[in-house]
Amino acid sequence: MAMDRLLMLELAAGGCAVEVHLNGMPLAALGPAGGSTSLAVHEYTLAGRNELTLVVGPAAPGAAAPSQPRVAIGATWARARLVLVRHGQSPADPEARVLGVAEWATPEGRSYDAPSAHKREVDLPVNFPRWRWLDAPPIDINDPVRRGILEFLQQLAVELGRGNPEPLIAASKLRFDELAIAYQGDANLAVQRFRDQVQGLYAAKALKVLPPVAAELVLRPVVDGRLIECLAPTGGPALRTSNEAPELGDQAWPIRLAMVEGRIYVLR
């Protein structure tokens, strides 16, 4: 796939909350009000068969909620599309090439189960390498693992708050390398851009990073437990700024990590 094209995942819904997963990785979500969102997904895409999953009425992050009936009020539907677009082209453009669709709908007044998963297998004409997260060992989230991850995130938060991005860069080396492959970029340039961004935010006094605490850290296993997504109770990244001045803007750093022989690697 030439890099004049981007593979985008577009999620749209109405009347229900929905989340979309690609190959077991939760990538986008919409609340009960519906709407639409899209993102590039090269780094989550596999050569050949891919699994696209809509989760209607998803449980809160990290929660294991049993499926319960709900009643559709008004138009109730969800749709995820994998779309190949040219640079600058919207996934909603009728001229964009749709490579796969997962969709669900229910008539007004009809009961439906939530959460419920609706899967679709899609063969994609891509030629990406085998990403490292596919071979990461499954992680048992026990108390020592939870403590180790919490200490890791707390240390990253402290260093980011000091304007020092190097520990996060070191832990994320494989992520930077694979993103460069996925988008035909330069990993060293991406690292330098990230370093400059963090140091610029620090100089602007826009890096108030609160270290996460145990009671507010949600560890969500993804891709069959091979990675752990580190979240706040609201569902956003656990590693984020908490700036008091709105004009400074908030920053967040998604962390999906693997553990190999006790060592932590940020792979996505």
C-alpha positions as a printed Julia matrix, in Angstrom:
268×3 Matrix{Float64}:
   0.0     0.0    0.0
   1.62    3.24  -1.14
   1.91    5.99   1.46
  -0.05    8.42  -0.65
  -2.96    6.52   0.92
  -4.03    6.11   4.53
  -6.05    3.27   6.0
  -8.62    4.91   8.27
 -11.1     3.46  10.73
 -14.35    5.43  10.8
 -16.87    4.88  13.61
 -20.4     6.31  13.52
 -23.46    5.65  15.68
 -26.81    6.96  16.81
 -28.92    6.2   19.86
 -26.32    4.08  21.67
 -22.83    4.1   23.08
 -20.4     2.06  21.01
 -16.74    1.07  20.92
 -14.79   -0.36  17.99
 -11.92   -2.85  18.19
  -9.5    -3.82  15.45
  -7.75   -7.15  16.02
  -8.64   -7.0   19.7
  -7.4    -3.44  20.2
 -10.03   -0.91  21.36
  -9.42    2.16  19.21
 -12.39    4.53  19.32
 -15.62    5.03  21.22
 -18.74    7.19  21.07
 -21.14    8.02  23.89
 -24.93    7.56  23.91
 -25.38   10.75  21.88
 -23.65    9.07  18.93
 -21.79   11.04  16.27
 -18.71   10.01  14.33
 -14.93    9.83  14.67
 -12.03    8.47  12.63
  -8.34    7.67  12.96
  -5.48    6.13  10.98
  -4.91    2.49  11.93
  -1.81    1.21  10.1
  -0.06    0.18  13.34
  -3.0    -2.04  14.38
  -3.56   -3.66  10.98
  -2.42   -7.12   9.92
  -1.55   -8.48   6.5
  -4.47  -10.62   5.37
  -7.28  -11.41   7.79
  -8.32   -8.73  10.3
 -11.12   -8.75  12.87
 -13.34   -5.67  13.15
 -15.62   -5.65  16.2
 -18.41   -3.3   17.25
 -19.23   -3.37  20.97
 -22.69   -1.88  21.53
 -23.29   -0.47  25.02
 -19.74   -1.21  26.24
 -19.06   -1.66  29.93
 -16.91    0.84  31.81
 -13.16    0.31  31.28
 -11.94   -2.68  33.24
 -15.46   -3.69  34.32
 -17.0    -7.07  33.53
 -20.66   -6.15  33.18
 -23.15   -8.89  32.27
 -25.25   -8.28  29.19
 -28.64   -6.72  29.97
 -31.63   -5.81  27.78
 -32.19   -2.23  26.68
 -34.88   -0.69  24.53
 -34.07    1.24  21.36
 -35.42    4.78  21.6
 -35.36    6.37  18.18
 -32.89    5.28  15.49
 -30.36    2.99  17.17
 -27.42    1.87  15.09
 -23.63    1.65  14.83
 -21.2     1.25  11.95
 -17.44    0.86  11.65
 -15.71    1.1    8.27
 -12.14    0.52   7.18
 -11.55    3.06   4.43
  -8.56    3.72   2.19
  -8.22    7.45   1.57
  -5.83    9.79  -0.17
  -4.03   12.35   1.97
  -6.47   15.15   2.73
  -9.49   13.04   1.78
 -12.22   12.39   4.36
 -13.26    8.79   5.1
 -16.82   10.03   4.52
 -15.99   10.97   0.92
 -18.11    8.79  -1.43
 -15.01    8.37  -3.62
 -13.01    6.78  -0.77
 -12.44    3.03  -1.08
 -14.28    1.04   1.6
 -12.39   -2.17   2.41
 -14.58   -3.54   5.19
 -17.68   -2.75   7.25
 -19.11   -3.97  10.56
 -22.58   -2.64  11.29
 -25.53   -3.16  13.6
 -29.0    -1.65  13.94
 -32.25   -2.37  15.74
 -35.77   -1.03  15.14
 -37.21    1.6   17.45
 -38.92    0.05  20.46
 -37.07   -3.27  20.11
 -35.01   -4.75  22.94
 -31.32   -5.36  22.42
 -28.51   -6.65  24.62
 -25.77   -4.41  25.94
 -22.93   -4.97  26.01
 -23.01   -7.01  22.81
 -20.22   -7.66  20.3
 -20.7    -7.78  16.54
 -17.68   -9.09  14.62
 -16.67   -9.05  10.99
 -13.58  -10.56   9.4
 -11.95   -8.4    6.74
  -9.11   -9.33   4.38
  -6.92   -6.3    3.75
  -4.44   -5.76   0.89
  -1.62   -4.52   3.13
   1.98   -5.59   3.5
   2.93   -4.75   7.07
   5.46   -6.82   9.04
   4.41   -8.94  11.99
   4.01   -6.42  14.81
   5.75   -7.25  18.06
   2.57   -7.08  20.14
   1.34  -10.21  18.36
   4.1   -12.24  20.04
   4.06  -10.62  23.48
   3.32  -13.14  26.26
  -0.1   -12.93  27.95
   0.03  -11.01  31.23
  -1.58  -12.17  34.46
  -2.67   -8.96  36.21
  -1.86   -9.98  39.78
  -0.87   -7.76  42.68
   2.9    -7.68  41.93
   2.21   -6.86  38.26
  -0.24   -4.13  39.22
   2.27   -2.63  41.65
   5.08   -2.77  39.08
   2.98   -1.02  36.44
   1.84    1.63  38.92
   5.44    2.39  39.95
   6.44    2.54  36.27
   3.67    5.04  35.45
   4.36    7.11  38.54
   8.03    7.46  37.61
   7.12    8.43  34.03
   4.73   11.06  35.41
   7.38   12.52  37.71
   9.94   12.77  34.9
   7.47   14.23  32.4
   6.51   16.82  35.0
  10.19   17.79  35.14
  10.27   18.19  31.36
  12.24   14.97  30.94
  10.78   12.7   28.22
  13.73   10.28  28.13
  12.3     7.47  30.33
   9.12    7.35  28.22
  11.16    7.5   25.01
  13.35    4.6   26.21
  10.34    2.46  27.19
   8.64    3.28  23.86
  11.56    2.6   21.48
   9.82   -0.35  19.82
   6.65    1.71  19.44
   8.53    4.55  17.71
  10.26    2.02  15.44
   7.02    0.31  14.41
   5.14    3.56  13.86
   7.91    4.64  11.52
   7.48    1.39   9.58
   3.68    1.7    9.58
   3.69    5.21   8.12
   7.03    5.13   6.28
   8.49    7.78   8.54
  11.78    8.29  10.39
  11.82    6.99  13.96
  14.63    9.34  15.0
  12.69   12.36  13.74
   9.56   11.18  15.56
  11.52   10.83  18.79
  12.97   14.32  18.39
   9.53   15.8   17.69
   8.21   14.16  20.85
  11.21   15.39  22.86
  10.74   18.94  21.54
   7.01   18.85  22.32
   7.54   17.79  25.94
  10.31   20.32  26.52
   8.23   23.05  24.88
   5.28   22.26  27.15
   7.59   22.34  30.16
   8.97   25.73  29.15
   5.38   26.97  28.82
   4.6    25.62  32.32
   1.98   23.33  30.78
   3.25   20.04  32.21
   1.45   19.51  35.48
   1.41   15.7   35.49
  -0.17   14.0   38.48
   1.27   10.53  39.17
  -1.56    7.98  39.09
  -2.62    6.33  42.35
  -3.68    2.73  42.82
  -7.35    3.48  43.45
  -7.67    5.39  40.17
  -5.63    3.16  37.85
  -7.56    0.86  35.52
  -5.53   -1.88  33.86
  -7.41   -3.23  30.85
  -6.11   -6.35  29.09
  -6.3    -6.09  25.28
  -5.32   -8.32  22.34
  -5.97  -11.5   24.33
  -4.09  -10.19  27.35
  -0.79   -9.63  25.54
  -0.94   -5.9   26.21
  -2.28   -3.9   29.13
  -3.93   -0.56  28.47
  -3.38    1.9   31.33
  -6.47    4.03  31.89
  -8.04    6.55  34.23
 -11.51    5.71  35.63
 -13.05    7.97  32.96
 -11.58    5.78  30.21
  -8.86    8.18  29.07
  -5.12    7.55  29.39
  -3.8     7.23  32.94
  -0.78    9.36  32.04
  -2.04   12.86  31.43
  -1.68   16.51  32.44
  -3.98   18.31  34.83
  -3.41   21.94  33.95
  -5.39   24.49  35.9
  -5.31   27.06  33.09
  -7.61   25.91  30.24
  -5.65   27.87  27.65
  -2.67   25.6   28.22
  -4.6    22.58  26.98
  -4.39   19.07  28.36
  -2.01   16.42  27.1
  -2.37   12.65  27.38
  -0.03    9.78  26.58
  -1.77    6.48  25.79
   0.11    3.53  27.25
  -0.42   -0.04  26.03
   2.39   -2.07  27.48
   3.85   -5.55  27.33
   5.8    -7.3   30.07
   8.64   -9.68  29.22
  10.58  -11.26  32.08
   9.49   -8.46  34.37
  10.56   -5.67  32.04
   7.97   -3.21  30.7
   7.81   -2.15  27.05
   5.35    0.4   25.66
   4.35   -1.14  22.33
   1.34    1.03  21.41
